[in-house]
Amino acid sequence: MKLICTTVFMLMLATLAKAQPNYDVSLISKGLLPYASAVVRSEDVNTEVKDDDNTVYHIKKAITVMNKNGDDIARIVLWYNKTNVVRNFKGTTYNEFGKPIGKFTEKDLVDQSATASYSLFDDSRVKHFIPSIGAYPYTIEYEYELRSKQSLNFSDWTPNDSPGLAVEKSTFTFTCAPSFNIRYKEINMPGKVSIATTKEGLKTYTWQLNDIKAFKYEPYSPNEEDYLSSVKIAPQNFKYEGITGSFNNWKELGQWTYDKLLVNRRELPSPTVQVIKDLTAGITDPKLKAKKIYEYMQGKTRYISVQVGIGGYRPFLASDVDRNSYGDCKALVNYTQALLNVVGIESWYCVVEAGNPKVSLMKDFASMSQGNHIILCLPFKNDTTFLECTSQKIPFGFLSDFTDDRTVLACTPEGGRLMRTARYSPQVNLQTRRADFVIDNNGELNGSITTVFKGTQYDNREDMLDEPRSEQLKMFPKLYPAVNNLDIESFGFKQEKNILPVITEEVKLNARDFATTDNGKLYFSLNPLNRSGRSPREVRNRNTALYINSGYTDEDEITYKLPAGYKAEFGPLHVAIDKPFGKFTANMEISGDKLTFKRRLQLIDGTYSKELYSQLVEFYQQVVEADNYNVSLVKN
């Protein structure tokens, strides 16, 4: 009997030892340590669709933090709301030898609103936590369950989503009934899915990654989704907030959106209908009518965020926006459509992934999780125009760099259509500056500057126009920091709110001691108005392509009238660089008492070979050197 008890006891110890993972840091493969600030020791992400409106996520993760940079990587962030509920959260901390040193629970997490103060209707919240260990390395292990009352959206699996994160092992399993059909998109996955059936008859899809090295941040890299591993899943049939639907492609998803979320939501009160008719009376050009209506909408409404339940996808009724004079992007687009309908102008509700850098909807994979914003398309014949409806001041037809040059989904009565928003080329994004300066014998500078901002460079001054004049005046030293002792005598702005908008800035100024005088010599900065700050850092053994998100062109011409009797001590500046990704010229000429400086910098957006990155660094080094050129004049 004693022998049997001893044997059972030893088996129990063996089982416990096997169940207890070993997080000793010395066990991490040395091959995973380069660039790693944190290492995922193990991760199991299980997503199970229980039924059409009940999805359960179970996440268990252990991550070792190697240094302070790894704290943010290991931060626990749990998003939740009334339809996505966090349960059964628990965690344990371990020292570098893998010994447990503490525990934490849900009450240790900081709980706060997940959105900004302009979210009037919002139940989205976030819980987050970084254990305070005090010594590196350390490990945290935690698990929790998230219950979601829908089957339309599923979280992407992104096992190595941060620079400095290595992965020992990460597994993703999606479980559902055989009748629940899904589509999946594998992105940069070294292995393929494993499909099986459980003993309960459920279908499972499993992906696994092992021994993934950390990647380092590299300037001018493409979007991380272009080179990191991930899996996206979309349902064929689904239920969301009691609304059912199905889709296999963008056309069908756009049709469902139009039929279920947008239909019968554009009725307006009779007085508003009459206002719009009166407002556009006598205007025959449909585009000019649309512009008039758009500006009316901007003047009447303001933006708020709505993230509650189906309100996250379905817009307010147009009549509610008309009465309340506010709405989110969905509601304001829907309201603008309603106003345009009054005069028979067709428009399309468009889903877009907004922000910088540019991210397009995937042409070959439709899912509701893509897209975070709504804009409006006016499909004029040979003149398609897109409108940003959440801003009270953006010009009609101008998207800026928030939603430009990317693929969007237009939801039309005939179904979804993928479209491309306007691209603003480097030639369009133009800043031109002309300055006429006089330098006297004491080094004082007087003169005027005229600068024109076009395309996306319009934004360089657009926010400034909303400030009081006293505040605008305070901004100039920051705009022209290389002009010492700057004193603005007068300034003004002219704004042209076209589809390609323009702002013209006029400044008169003086600056004492702009030039330094010493023993008959005069020294001053040749280019005090538009300097590149610094070149990007060098990257050895670069892994990613060179990617330039937005292009632009700067053209500067400064004319100095010099004190009589001076000449250049050294030869004039002359730089000319021509690369696939950009061009730069800088020239200085002296004729009599006139010195003329001309500068042109153009950066060309696009994706280039990673081998060109070192040339980009050299390119900017030459630009910075030319921009910091100092003129030395001596008396004849």
XYZ file of C-alpha atoms in Angstrom:
636
model
C 0.000 0.000 0.000
C 2.818 2.357 0.910
C 4.510 1.625 -2.431
C 1.314 2.414 -4.325
C 0.871 5.726 -2.477
C 4.480 6.686 -3.115
C 4.137 5.858 -6.801
C 0.938 7.908 -7.097
C 2.585 10.836 -5.308
C 5.605 10.740 -7.633
C 3.311 10.638 -10.675
C 1.445 13.694 -9.346
C 4.715 15.572 -8.912
C 5.767 14.620 -12.412
C 2.435 15.823 -13.794
C 2.700 19.136 -11.947
C 6.261 19.597 -13.116
C 5.179 18.938 -16.678
C 2.234 21.360 -16.361
C 4.377 24.154 -14.926
C 6.129 25.942 -17.830
C 9.742 26.923 -17.371
C 10.270 30.613 -18.122
C 13.944 30.710 -17.191
C 15.396 33.399 -19.456
C 18.529 31.325 -20.083
C 16.371 28.869 -22.047
C 15.620 31.415 -24.775
C 17.465 30.536 -27.947
C 20.392 32.894 -28.543
C 19.223 33.206 -32.131
C 16.106 35.076 -30.926
C 17.959 37.642 -28.819
C 19.312 40.102 -31.444
C 17.158 43.279 -31.454
C 14.723 41.627 -28.990
C 13.396 43.832 -26.191
C 10.729 41.215 -25.462
C 10.188 37.558 -26.347
C 6.841 35.770 -26.545
C 7.546 32.470 -24.789
C 4.176 30.992 -25.643
C 0.881 32.305 -26.950
C -2.389 30.484 -27.584
C -5.189 32.446 -29.241
C -8.420 30.495 -29.534
C -11.470 31.934 -31.267
C -14.672 29.903 -31.164
C -17.973 30.793 -32.792
C -20.530 29.255 -30.447
C -23.464 30.399 -32.581
C -24.365 33.294 -34.899
C -24.264 35.923 -32.153
C -21.823 34.458 -29.654
C -18.070 34.357 -30.251
C -15.617 33.498 -27.489
C -11.909 34.399 -27.520
C -9.556 32.681 -25.086
C -6.056 34.131 -24.930
C -3.149 32.797 -22.917
C 0.227 34.465 -23.293
C 3.637 34.516 -21.636
C 6.125 37.202 -22.580
C 9.604 37.885 -21.265
C 10.664 41.517 -21.035
C 14.389 41.873 -21.655
C 14.815 45.607 -21.030
C 12.909 48.831 -20.497
C 11.992 49.103 -24.189
C 10.064 45.872 -23.780
C 7.670 47.257 -21.161
C 5.378 48.849 -23.730
C 5.558 45.771 -25.963
C 4.369 43.626 -23.048
C 1.653 46.082 -21.981
C -1.661 44.292 -21.556
C -4.419 46.107 -23.432
C -8.001 44.806 -23.350
C -10.663 46.597 -25.405
C -14.262 46.010 -24.377
C -17.817 47.364 -24.453
C -21.346 46.129 -23.778
C -21.187 43.537 -26.545
C -17.548 42.519 -25.921
C -17.082 41.464 -22.299
C -13.791 40.507 -20.596
C -13.936 37.587 -18.142
C -11.681 35.437 -15.978
C -8.563 37.574 -16.242
C -5.582 36.414 -14.173
C -1.814 36.680 -14.390
C 1.492 35.720 -12.788
C 4.909 37.400 -12.796
C 8.211 35.514 -12.880
C 11.814 36.525 -12.256
C 14.626 35.878 -14.697
C 15.036 32.317 -13.396
C 11.409 31.518 -14.132
C 10.323 31.524 -10.482
C 6.872 32.968 -9.655
C 7.168 36.233 -7.731
C 3.659 37.634 -7.820
C 0.126 37.551 -9.174
C -2.231 40.119 -10.647
C -5.933 40.154 -11.410
C -8.440 42.270 -13.282
C -8.661 44.744 -10.394
C -4.999 45.677 -11.022
C -5.779 46.889 -14.546
C -6.382 50.584 -15.240
C -9.868 51.044 -16.711
C -10.656 54.099 -18.830
C -12.565 55.342 -21.844
C -11.096 54.138 -25.112
C -11.975 57.219 -27.144
C -11.645 60.967 -27.093
C -13.811 63.529 -25.352
C -15.722 64.273 -28.580
C -17.334 60.815 -28.388
C -20.822 61.715 -27.268
C -22.248 58.205 -27.593
C -19.630 55.633 -26.720
C -19.370 52.575 -24.513
C -15.900 51.566 -25.733
C -13.427 51.189 -22.899
C -9.943 49.819 -22.408
C -8.184 48.087 -19.547
C -4.404 48.200 -19.559
C -1.551 47.176 -17.307
C 2.242 47.006 -17.088
C 3.490 45.029 -14.084
C 6.037 46.971 -12.041
C 8.810 44.441 -11.540
C 11.781 46.748 -11.007
C 14.389 44.412 -12.488
C 15.076 43.008 -15.935
C 14.549 40.517 -17.377
C 11.165 39.376 -16.078
C 8.241 37.384 -17.463
C 4.497 37.862 -17.251
C 1.972 35.160 -17.984
C -1.712 35.944 -18.257
C -4.941 34.633 -19.683
C -8.483 35.877 -20.153
C -11.684 35.327 -22.054
C -13.517 37.809 -24.249
C -17.138 37.160 -25.168
C -18.476 38.967 -28.226
C -22.167 39.025 -29.122
C -21.685 38.917 -32.887
C -20.140 36.869 -35.688
C -19.345 39.603 -38.219
C -15.933 40.798 -37.028
C -13.047 38.635 -35.859
C -9.761 39.904 -34.498
C -6.748 39.462 -36.764
C -3.936 37.219 -35.565
C -0.713 39.249 -35.559
C 1.892 37.303 -33.549
C 4.905 39.591 -34.138
C 3.310 42.997 -34.454
C 5.931 45.187 -32.734
C 9.539 46.126 -33.484
C 11.798 44.434 -30.956
C 9.475 41.470 -30.374
C 10.699 37.900 -30.921
C 8.418 34.852 -30.766
C 9.274 31.383 -29.497
C 5.834 29.967 -30.173
C 2.428 31.386 -31.084
C -0.653 29.400 -32.075
C -3.973 30.593 -33.441
C -7.005 28.299 -33.588
C -10.388 29.201 -35.052
C -13.228 26.831 -34.130
C -16.744 26.755 -35.523
C -19.560 24.468 -36.563
C -19.104 22.792 -39.973
C -22.029 24.856 -41.272
C -20.322 28.146 -40.374
C -18.278 28.861 -43.488
C -15.365 31.274 -43.368
C -12.806 32.820 -45.669
C -9.269 33.471 -44.472
C -6.329 35.487 -45.701
C -2.787 34.368 -44.837
C -0.297 37.216 -45.067
C 3.440 36.495 -45.060
C 2.862 33.167 -43.367
C 5.738 30.650 -43.624
C 3.310 27.754 -43.120
C -0.242 26.977 -44.159
C -3.375 26.309 -42.159
C -4.088 22.918 -40.588
C -7.781 22.003 -40.827
C -9.253 19.301 -38.577
C -12.418 18.162 -36.817
C -12.794 17.809 -33.065
C -14.399 14.799 -31.402
C -17.448 17.025 -30.870
C -17.708 17.508 -34.626
C -16.498 21.121 -34.681
C -14.211 22.349 -37.439
C -10.844 23.837 -36.471
C -8.387 25.958 -38.427
C -4.943 26.204 -36.830
C -1.875 28.285 -37.625
C 1.415 28.223 -35.734
C 4.639 30.228 -35.814
C 7.880 29.235 -34.100
C 11.217 30.951 -33.582
C 10.401 34.283 -35.233
C 13.234 36.764 -34.831
C 12.592 40.320 -33.731
C 12.574 42.975 -36.408
C 14.075 46.388 -35.839
C 12.411 49.632 -36.747
C 13.713 50.908 -40.057
C 12.955 54.456 -41.246
C 10.980 54.772 -44.463
C 9.583 51.245 -44.178
C 6.370 50.063 -45.883
C 3.232 49.390 -43.870
C 4.011 46.584 -41.424
C 1.237 44.418 -42.877
C 3.294 44.268 -46.065
C 6.064 42.269 -44.427
C 4.809 40.851 -41.098
C 2.836 37.645 -40.587
C -0.910 37.775 -39.944
C -4.160 35.951 -40.581
C -7.527 37.600 -41.298
C -10.851 35.787 -41.083
C -14.242 36.788 -42.437
C -17.563 34.928 -42.199
C -19.810 33.952 -45.044
C -22.982 34.209 -42.950
C -23.170 36.268 -39.788
C -25.297 38.104 -37.258
C -24.542 41.518 -35.750
C -26.874 43.268 -33.306
C -29.748 41.119 -34.513
C -29.090 41.847 -38.189
C -28.171 38.869 -40.342
C -26.293 38.849 -43.599
C -23.782 37.126 -45.830
C -20.991 38.098 -48.199
C -18.129 36.547 -50.132
C -16.699 39.648 -51.784
C -16.735 43.433 -51.675
C -19.738 43.674 -54.004
C -21.861 41.591 -51.641
C -20.576 43.354 -48.519
C -21.359 46.728 -50.075
C -24.825 45.467 -51.010
C -25.505 44.311 -47.430
C -24.275 47.646 -46.074
C -26.540 49.550 -48.450
C -29.607 47.348 -47.920
C -29.350 46.764 -44.159
C -27.493 49.751 -42.727
C -28.184 52.685 -45.040
C -31.590 52.195 -46.636
C -34.457 54.460 -45.518
C -32.266 56.718 -43.380
C -32.202 59.861 -45.543
C -35.617 61.407 -45.058
C -35.443 65.136 -44.261
C -37.963 67.541 -42.745
C -39.898 69.577 -45.308
C -38.456 72.931 -44.158
C -34.896 71.657 -44.752
C -35.836 70.368 -48.184
C -37.088 73.853 -49.056
C -33.919 75.466 -47.668
C -31.797 73.338 -50.000
C -33.973 74.097 -52.994
C -33.780 77.817 -52.277
C -30.033 77.604 -51.652
C -29.329 76.054 -55.057
C -31.920 77.956 -57.077
C -30.371 79.358 -60.238
C -27.288 77.078 -60.099
C -27.215 74.793 -63.144
C -23.813 73.122 -62.739
C -24.315 69.974 -60.568
C -20.827 70.287 -59.102
C -21.417 73.877 -58.034
C -24.731 72.798 -56.515
C -22.943 70.055 -54.597
C -20.330 72.537 -53.373
C -23.044 74.891 -52.110
C -24.792 72.065 -50.265
C -21.536 70.735 -48.822
C -20.638 74.144 -47.410
C -24.146 74.432 -45.957
C -23.638 71.073 -44.215
C -20.257 72.199 -42.875
C -21.725 75.378 -41.448
C -24.644 73.588 -39.808
C -23.034 70.512 -38.238
C -20.173 69.422 -36.027
C -18.478 66.075 -35.586
C -19.010 63.709 -32.659
C -18.130 60.021 -32.365
C -20.650 57.193 -32.004
C -19.357 53.754 -31.029
C -22.338 52.081 -29.353
C -23.689 48.787 -30.695
C -24.982 48.926 -34.259
C -24.278 52.681 -34.113
C -20.696 51.707 -34.787
C -21.807 50.749 -38.307
C -25.225 52.321 -38.937
C -25.556 56.107 -39.275
C -28.021 58.287 -37.416
C -31.180 59.169 -39.311
C -30.642 62.244 -41.475
C -33.580 63.888 -39.721
C -31.830 63.444 -36.350
C -28.645 65.065 -37.656
C -30.720 67.883 -39.115
C -32.409 68.481 -35.750
C -29.314 68.056 -33.533
C -26.672 69.517 -35.892
C -24.101 66.855 -35.017
C -23.093 63.358 -36.056
C -20.179 61.009 -36.575
C -18.540 60.334 -39.938
C -21.284 57.876 -40.921
C -24.091 60.200 -39.929
C -22.601 63.287 -41.574
C -22.004 61.409 -44.834
C -25.554 60.043 -44.766
C -26.898 63.536 -43.999
C -24.928 65.083 -46.860
C -26.319 62.383 -49.172
C -29.821 63.301 -48.054
C -29.218 66.985 -48.815
C -27.789 66.133 -52.240
C -30.785 63.884 -52.991
C -33.043 66.941 -52.727
C -31.543 68.305 -55.963
C -31.049 64.928 -57.628
C -27.290 64.572 -57.166
C -26.186 60.955 -56.789
C -23.619 60.108 -54.109
C -22.062 56.996 -52.626
C -21.223 56.145 -49.009
C -17.574 54.973 -48.933
C -15.643 52.923 -46.375
C -11.960 53.882 -46.079
C -8.974 53.190 -43.828
C -8.063 56.740 -42.873
C -4.772 58.011 -41.521
C -1.117 58.216 -42.372
C 0.480 56.095 -43.811
C -1.836 55.125 -46.655
C -3.615 51.776 -46.217
C -5.890 50.342 -48.895
C -8.687 47.817 -48.595
C -7.468 44.425 -49.835
C -8.876 43.874 -53.303
C -8.931 40.083 -52.961
C -10.336 39.825 -49.424
C -13.516 41.482 -48.209
C -14.055 41.939 -44.472
C -15.917 44.329 -42.201
C -12.808 44.846 -40.066
C -11.098 46.828 -42.813
C -11.870 50.532 -42.832
C -12.165 52.957 -39.922
C -13.822 55.978 -41.519
C -16.541 57.036 -43.966
C -16.239 59.578 -46.789
C -18.576 60.502 -49.639
C -18.128 59.965 -53.372
C -19.810 62.113 -56.015
C -19.586 60.056 -59.231
C -19.774 62.942 -61.688
C -19.087 61.790 -65.233
C -15.318 62.006 -65.906
C -14.936 63.992 -62.670
C -15.317 61.723 -59.637
C -15.104 63.813 -56.474
C -14.632 62.665 -52.877
C -15.751 64.664 -49.836
C -14.559 64.640 -46.224
C -17.723 65.388 -44.244
C -16.363 65.546 -40.676
C -14.441 68.803 -41.049
C -16.129 72.195 -40.886
C -13.302 73.881 -42.796
C -11.728 71.498 -45.344
C -12.354 72.686 -48.934
C -14.924 70.942 -51.122
C -13.351 67.985 -52.923
C -10.066 68.042 -50.980
C -9.067 64.983 -48.917
C -5.590 66.082 -47.793
C -3.336 63.188 -46.729
C -5.967 61.676 -44.390
C -7.736 59.562 -47.021
C -5.873 60.269 -50.278
C -4.506 57.695 -52.747
C -6.010 54.466 -51.422
C -8.627 51.859 -52.292
C -12.068 52.394 -50.707
C -15.420 50.621 -50.811
C -18.326 52.547 -52.334
C -21.719 51.195 -51.191
C -24.090 51.713 -54.110
C -27.651 50.501 -54.836
C -26.051 47.912 -57.135
C -23.592 46.666 -54.499
C -20.058 47.427 -53.428
C -17.490 48.951 -55.771
C -13.790 49.317 -55.048
C -12.558 52.773 -56.011
C -9.370 54.786 -55.663
C -9.299 58.180 -53.989
C -7.392 61.087 -55.485
C -3.595 61.010 -55.465
C -1.757 64.258 -54.824
C 1.472 64.062 -56.780
C 4.793 65.654 -55.720
C 4.182 68.348 -58.322
C 0.754 69.152 -56.823
C 2.000 69.220 -53.212
C 3.932 72.394 -53.873
C 5.416 75.021 -51.591
C 6.961 77.979 -53.388
C 8.705 80.793 -51.547
C 10.113 84.082 -52.815
C 11.997 86.406 -50.492
C 13.602 89.802 -51.095
C 16.029 90.852 -48.382
C 18.373 93.773 -47.742
C 21.389 93.413 -45.417
C 23.013 96.609 -44.159
C 26.583 97.220 -42.942
C 25.583 96.369 -39.371
C 24.169 92.966 -40.351
C 20.517 93.918 -39.968
C 18.074 92.164 -42.282
C 14.936 93.767 -43.756
C 12.605 92.402 -46.377
C 9.528 90.445 -47.369
C 8.578 86.821 -47.944
C 5.769 85.448 -50.104
C 5.026 81.733 -49.681
C 2.380 79.728 -51.541
C 1.170 76.400 -50.095
C -0.683 74.012 -52.423
C -1.993 70.436 -52.326
C -1.229 68.644 -49.080
C 1.236 71.423 -48.200
C -1.866 73.584 -47.780
C -2.020 71.962 -44.339
C 1.296 73.620 -43.413
C -0.656 76.776 -42.605
C -4.334 75.752 -42.554
C -4.544 75.217 -38.778
C -2.793 78.535 -38.192
C -5.645 80.423 -39.861
C -8.037 79.482 -37.060
C -5.884 81.124 -34.395
C -6.323 84.722 -33.192
C -3.954 87.158 -34.846
C -1.980 87.595 -31.613
C -1.361 83.837 -31.495
C -0.437 83.724 -35.179
C 2.222 86.352 -34.521
C 3.755 84.191 -31.804
C 4.090 81.273 -34.227
C 6.472 82.928 -36.699
C 9.675 82.440 -34.677
C 8.905 78.708 -34.683
C 8.151 78.727 -38.398
C 11.431 80.509 -39.197
C 13.770 79.489 -36.334
C 16.964 80.177 -38.307
C 16.190 83.909 -38.532
C 17.743 85.273 -35.355
C 16.033 88.191 -33.610
C 13.033 87.936 -35.925
C 10.619 90.852 -35.736
C 7.433 90.632 -37.818
C 6.369 94.069 -39.088
C 3.235 92.823 -40.840
C 1.747 89.590 -42.154
C -1.347 88.316 -43.924
C -2.900 85.216 -45.471
C -5.005 84.654 -48.549
C -6.975 81.417 -48.674
C -8.382 79.863 -51.856
C -10.633 76.922 -50.930
C -10.531 75.125 -54.268
C -10.526 71.357 -54.830
C -6.762 71.848 -54.862
C -6.619 74.550 -52.206
C -4.039 77.311 -51.863
C -2.835 79.500 -49.002
C -0.594 82.474 -49.694
C 1.407 83.937 -46.819
C 2.805 87.475 -46.986
C 5.326 88.587 -44.362
C 7.358 91.755 -43.847
C 10.144 91.433 -41.316
C 13.399 92.664 -39.919
C 16.090 90.944 -37.878
C 18.922 92.751 -36.135
C 22.304 91.024 -36.114
C 21.117 88.560 -38.762
C 24.607 88.753 -40.281
C 27.767 88.777 -38.186
C 30.342 91.465 -38.916
C 33.998 90.866 -38.018
C 37.121 92.663 -39.257
C 35.587 93.774 -42.503
C 33.887 90.444 -43.131
C 30.201 89.626 -43.194
C 28.811 86.160 -42.324
C 25.230 84.966 -42.624
C 23.129 81.871 -43.288
C 22.318 81.495 -46.955
C 19.068 79.593 -46.372
C 17.333 80.706 -43.165
C 13.802 79.951 -44.366
C 13.469 76.272 -45.334
C 15.929 73.784 -43.915
C 15.828 70.008 -43.677
C 16.371 69.148 -40.038
C 18.557 66.077 -40.340
C 19.101 63.032 -42.483
C 17.577 59.656 -41.556
C 19.875 57.348 -39.645
C 21.903 54.739 -41.426
C 20.630 51.145 -41.259
C 22.991 48.267 -41.827
C 21.664 45.060 -43.392
C 18.285 46.634 -44.079
C 15.433 44.153 -44.478
C 12.526 46.244 -45.739
C 12.006 48.103 -48.976
C 12.434 51.871 -49.099
C 8.945 53.369 -48.924
C 8.050 57.046 -49.285
C 4.435 57.573 -48.272
C 3.861 61.079 -49.673
C 5.766 63.189 -52.155
C 6.157 66.955 -52.312
C 8.084 69.758 -53.967
C 9.665 72.806 -52.303
C 10.929 75.704 -54.407
C 12.736 78.614 -52.741
C 14.314 81.738 -54.160
C 15.916 84.338 -51.895
C 17.444 87.545 -53.199
C 19.799 89.493 -50.919
C 20.865 93.068 -51.587
C 24.308 93.272 -49.998
C 26.102 96.275 -48.513
C 28.162 98.099 -51.117
C 31.749 96.996 -51.616
C 31.509 93.308 -50.626
C 32.392 90.170 -52.571
C 32.248 86.433 -51.820
C 35.308 85.091 -49.998
C 34.744 81.583 -51.340
C 33.293 80.098 -54.498
C 29.492 80.022 -54.841
C 27.382 77.059 -53.744
C 26.323 74.622 -56.452
C 24.663 71.266 -55.678
C 22.687 69.019 -58.030
C 21.410 65.541 -57.059
C 19.138 63.333 -59.131
C 17.909 60.036 -57.654
C 14.912 57.791 -58.433
C 13.246 58.858 -55.178
C 14.067 62.569 -55.292
C 15.852 65.541 -56.782
C 17.680 68.438 -55.156
C 19.366 71.545 -56.489
C 20.880 74.492 -54.628
C 22.652 77.373 -56.333
C 24.082 80.716 -55.296
C 25.024 83.536 -57.664
C 26.421 87.020 -57.012
C 26.033 89.832 -59.499
C 27.095 93.276 -58.314
C 25.450 93.877 -54.965
C 22.831 91.181 -55.507
C 23.127 87.607 -54.209
C 20.527 85.113 -55.416
C 19.922 81.715 -53.812
C 17.705 79.111 -55.466
C 16.729 75.805 -53.928
C 14.468 73.009 -55.150
C 13.751 69.793 -53.250
C 11.412 67.112 -54.558
C 10.610 63.816 -52.870
C 8.805 61.238 -55.018
C 6.407 58.853 -53.274
C 6.599 55.144 -54.027
C 8.276 51.863 -53.094
C 11.933 51.379 -53.988
C 14.588 48.718 -53.584
C 16.023 48.476 -50.067
C 19.479 48.974 -51.588
C 18.515 52.566 -52.363
C 18.093 53.439 -48.687
C 21.799 54.209 -48.225
C 21.496 56.600 -51.183
C 18.521 58.277 -49.468
C 20.657 58.824 -46.353
C 23.445 60.309 -48.477
C 20.883 62.392 -50.373
C 19.619 64.006 -47.168
C 23.101 64.477 -45.792
C 23.911 66.574 -48.850
C 20.632 68.473 -48.494
C 21.316 69.245 -44.837
C 24.857 70.340 -45.634
C 23.664 72.673 -48.389
C 20.875 74.046 -46.188
C 23.415 74.976 -43.509
C 25.767 76.757 -45.892
C 27.100 80.050 -44.522
C 28.046 82.944 -46.772
C 31.329 84.736 -46.089
C 31.743 88.161 -47.694
C 34.819 90.384 -47.641
C 35.217 94.006 -48.633
C 36.671 94.648 -52.040
